[in-house]
Amino acid sequence: NVEAEPGVTGYMVEKALKEALGFSPKGDVFPIGHLPRQDGKAQRVFRRKIE
């Protein structure tokens, strides 16, 4: 699944990916902000030595 600007179609995304990757992935196109954020996003960890 992918979020795209208004007016971008699934065919346009599939064609661009086929040109870049050499195969045609299948998926759905949604308006920006429609899909929920991923919970598994990496977070930075800073270690501070306490002396």
C-alpha positions as semicolon CSV with decimal commas, in nm:
position;residue;x (nm);y (nm);z (nm)
1;N;0,000;0,000;0,000
2;V;0,116;0,352;-0,072
3;E;-0,003;0,706;0,000
4;A;0,004;0,945;-0,296
5;E;-0,090;1,296;-0,401
6;P;-0,441;1,346;-0,547
7;G;-0,452;1,246;-0,913
8;V;-0,189;0,972;-0,885
9;T;-0,334;0,638;-0,992
10;G;-0,233;0,283;-0,908
11;Y;-0,134;0,235;-1,272
12;M;0,108;0,529;-1,251
13;V;0,270;0,390;-0,935
14;E;0,291;0,039;-1,080
15;K;0,448;0,168;-1,403
16;A;0,710;0,378;-1,218
17;L;0,805;0,087;-0,992
18;K;0,826;-0,152;-1,289
19;E;1,066;0,085;-1,466
20;A;1,281;0,122;-1,152
21;L;1,270;-0,237;-1,021
22;G;1,203;-0,449;-1,328
23;F;0,883;-0,609;-1,197
24;S;0,523;-0,504;-1,131
25;P;0,429;-0,506;-0,762
26;K;0,058;-0,503;-0,678
27;G;-0,089;-0,270;-0,416
28;D;-0,343;-0,001;-0,340
29;V;-0,314;0,379;-0,353
30;F;-0,460;0,588;-0,069
31;P;-0,482;0,965;-0,005
32;I;-0,202;1,111;0,207
33;G;-0,278;1,074;0,579
34;H;-0,523;0,787;0,524
35;L;-0,296;0,504;0,641
36;P;-0,205;0,471;1,011
37;R;0,156;0,533;1,117
38;Q;0,371;0,229;1,185
39;D;0,433;0,154;1,554
40;G;0,761;-0,025;1,485
41;K;0,947;0,288;1,378
42;A;1,306;0,303;1,501
43;Q;1,385;0,543;1,782
44;R;1,722;0,688;1,876
45;V;1,866;0,591;2,213
46;F;2,120;0,811;2,391
47;R;2,328;0,670;2,675
48;R;2,448;0,906;2,942
49;K;2,707;0,797;3,193
50;I;2,613;0,899;3,544
51;E;2,924;0,974;3,746
